């Protein structure tokens, strides 16, 4: 997240400070992903919501394991619900 020329590694969602690195680490442990980037998206209700950009290992991996619903389920097993990225 860029704030006035500097990079922030935390966001505030629902009054909670969230370290994007924690979410990134959870996603990087997924075997079907090659690369991951996290950012905070503005949200009128929550302040910011974490969002993930992912690169699957291979096209075949993207067919199931790297789909958004599967990745959110992976994150839910490792993170609190408010940390699960879009």
PDB file of C-alpha atoms in Angstrom:
ATOM      1  CA  UNK A   1       0.000   0.000   0.000  1.00  0.00           C
ATOM      2  CA  UNK A   2       1.493   3.360  -0.983  1.00  0.00           C
ATOM      3  CA  UNK A   3       0.939   6.257   1.392  1.00  0.00           C
ATOM      4  CA  UNK A   4       2.409   9.628   0.423  1.00  0.00           C
ATOM      5  CA  UNK A   5       5.422   8.107  -1.315  1.00  0.00           C
ATOM      6  CA  UNK A   6       6.184   5.344   1.147  1.00  0.00           C
ATOM      7  CA  UNK A   7       5.191   1.692   1.188  1.00  0.00           C
ATOM      8  CA  UNK A   8       3.065   0.432   4.061  1.00  0.00           C
ATOM      9  CA  UNK A   9       2.978  -3.250   4.961  1.00  0.00           C
ATOM     10  CA  UNK A  10      -0.129  -3.010   7.127  1.00  0.00           C
ATOM     11  CA  UNK A  11      -3.744  -2.044   6.579  1.00  0.00           C
ATOM     12  CA  UNK A  12      -6.566  -1.321   9.024  1.00  0.00           C
ATOM     13  CA  UNK A  13      -9.715  -3.341   8.430  1.00  0.00           C
ATOM     14  CA  UNK A  14     -12.682  -3.222  10.774  1.00  0.00           C
ATOM     15  CA  UNK A  15     -10.536  -1.449  13.382  1.00  0.00           C
ATOM     16  CA  UNK A  16      -7.884  -4.200  13.316  1.00  0.00           C
ATOM     17  CA  UNK A  17      -4.353  -3.658  12.038  1.00  0.00           C
ATOM     18  CA  UNK A  18      -3.458  -6.419   9.601  1.00  0.00           C
ATOM     19  CA  UNK A  19       0.094  -7.224   8.508  1.00  0.00           C
ATOM     20  CA  UNK A  20      -0.035  -7.967   4.789  1.00  0.00           C
ATOM     21  CA  UNK A  21       3.103 -10.103   5.185  1.00  0.00           C
ATOM     22  CA  UNK A  22       1.169 -12.612   7.306  1.00  0.00           C
ATOM     23  CA  UNK A  23      -1.407 -13.047   4.547  1.00  0.00           C
ATOM     24  CA  UNK A  24       1.311 -13.214   1.908  1.00  0.00           C
ATOM     25  CA  UNK A  25       3.136 -15.944   3.846  1.00  0.00           C
ATOM     26  CA  UNK A  26      -0.042 -18.026   4.047  1.00  0.00           C
ATOM     27  CA  UNK A  27      -0.578 -17.749   0.295  1.00  0.00           C
ATOM     28  CA  UNK A  28       3.088 -18.405  -0.535  1.00  0.00           C
ATOM     29  CA  UNK A  29       2.782 -21.731   1.292  1.00  0.00           C
ATOM     30  CA  UNK A  30       0.181 -22.827  -1.278  1.00  0.00           C
ATOM     31  CA  UNK A  31       1.846 -25.365  -3.613  1.00  0.00           C
ATOM     32  CA  UNK A  32      -0.007 -24.203  -6.756  1.00  0.00           C
ATOM     33  CA  UNK A  33       1.194 -20.584  -6.576  1.00  0.00           C
ATOM     34  CA  UNK A  34       4.372 -19.174  -8.098  1.00  0.00           C
ATOM     35  CA  UNK A  35       4.062 -15.582  -6.889  1.00  0.00           C
ATOM     36  CA  UNK A  36       1.858 -13.447  -4.647  1.00  0.00           C
ATOM     37  CA  UNK A  37       1.345  -9.720  -4.038  1.00  0.00           C
ATOM     38  CA  UNK A  38      -0.955  -8.139  -1.439  1.00  0.00           C
ATOM     39  CA  UNK A  39      -2.564  -4.726  -1.272  1.00  0.00           C
ATOM     40  CA  UNK A  40      -5.304  -2.950   0.603  1.00  0.00           C
ATOM     41  CA  UNK A  41      -8.512  -2.023  -1.207  1.00  0.00           C
ATOM     42  CA  UNK A  42     -10.591   0.889   0.061  1.00  0.00           C
ATOM     43  CA  UNK A  43     -13.846  -0.307   1.601  1.00  0.00           C
ATOM     44  CA  UNK A  44     -16.563   2.039   2.905  1.00  0.00           C
ATOM     45  CA  UNK A  45     -17.597  -0.391   5.653  1.00  0.00           C
ATOM     46  CA  UNK A  46     -14.243  -1.863   6.740  1.00  0.00           C
ATOM     47  CA  UNK A  47     -11.752   0.919   5.915  1.00  0.00           C
ATOM     48  CA  UNK A  48      -9.573  -1.381   3.843  1.00  0.00           C
ATOM     49  CA  UNK A  49      -9.830  -5.020   2.801  1.00  0.00           C
ATOM     50  CA  UNK A  50      -6.852  -7.190   1.907  1.00  0.00           C
ATOM     51  CA  UNK A  51      -6.644  -8.222  -1.735  1.00  0.00           C
ATOM     52  CA  UNK A  52      -4.254 -10.718  -3.301  1.00  0.00           C
ATOM     53  CA  UNK A  53      -2.830 -10.911  -6.786  1.00  0.00           C
ATOM     54  CA  UNK A  54      -1.548 -14.405  -7.513  1.00  0.00           C
ATOM     55  CA  UNK A  55       0.389 -16.163 -10.266  1.00  0.00           C
ATOM     56  CA  UNK A  56      -0.263 -19.914 -10.532  1.00  0.00           C
ATOM     57  CA  UNK A  57       2.634 -22.361 -11.031  1.00  0.00           C
ATOM     58  CA  UNK A  58       1.231 -23.644 -14.313  1.00  0.00           C
ATOM     59  CA  UNK A  59      -1.999 -23.395 -16.314  1.00  0.00           C
ATOM     60  CA  UNK A  60      -3.076 -26.809 -15.031  1.00  0.00           C
ATOM     61  CA  UNK A  61      -2.645 -25.620 -11.432  1.00  0.00           C
ATOM     62  CA  UNK A  62      -4.907 -22.656 -12.159  1.00  0.00           C
ATOM     63  CA  UNK A  63      -7.682 -24.979 -13.242  1.00  0.00           C
ATOM     64  CA  UNK A  64      -8.665 -25.894  -9.680  1.00  0.00           C
ATOM     65  CA  UNK A  65      -6.267 -25.309  -6.783  1.00  0.00           C
ATOM     66  CA  UNK A  66      -5.535 -21.666  -7.628  1.00  0.00           C
ATOM     67  CA  UNK A  67      -9.144 -20.590  -8.179  1.00  0.00           C
ATOM     68  CA  UNK A  68     -10.303 -17.740  -5.939  1.00  0.00           C
ATOM     69  CA  UNK A  69     -12.717 -19.888  -3.878  1.00  0.00           C
ATOM     70  CA  UNK A  70     -10.055 -22.557  -3.299  1.00  0.00           C
ATOM     71  CA  UNK A  71      -7.476 -19.947  -2.290  1.00  0.00           C
ATOM     72  CA  UNK A  72      -9.913 -18.299   0.131  1.00  0.00           C
ATOM     73  CA  UNK A  73     -10.631 -21.730   1.680  1.00  0.00           C
ATOM     74  CA  UNK A  74      -6.844 -22.298   1.996  1.00  0.00           C
ATOM     75  CA  UNK A  75      -6.500 -18.944   3.759  1.00  0.00           C
ATOM     76  CA  UNK A  76      -9.463 -19.601   6.072  1.00  0.00           C
ATOM     77  CA  UNK A  77      -7.626 -22.654   7.411  1.00  0.00           C
ATOM     78  CA  UNK A  78      -4.623 -20.454   8.271  1.00  0.00           C
ATOM     79  CA  UNK A  79      -5.949 -16.946   8.990  1.00  0.00           C
ATOM     80  CA  UNK A  80      -8.744 -15.154  10.829  1.00  0.00           C
ATOM     81  CA  UNK A  81     -11.743 -14.438   8.599  1.00  0.00           C
ATOM     82  CA  UNK A  82     -11.066 -10.674   8.420  1.00  0.00           C
ATOM     83  CA  UNK A  83      -7.590 -11.436   7.026  1.00  0.00           C
ATOM     84  CA  UNK A  84      -8.829 -13.622   4.150  1.00  0.00           C
ATOM     85  CA  UNK A  85      -8.059 -11.641   0.979  1.00  0.00           C
ATOM     86  CA  UNK A  86     -10.276 -10.887  -1.976  1.00  0.00           C
TER      87      UNK A  86
END
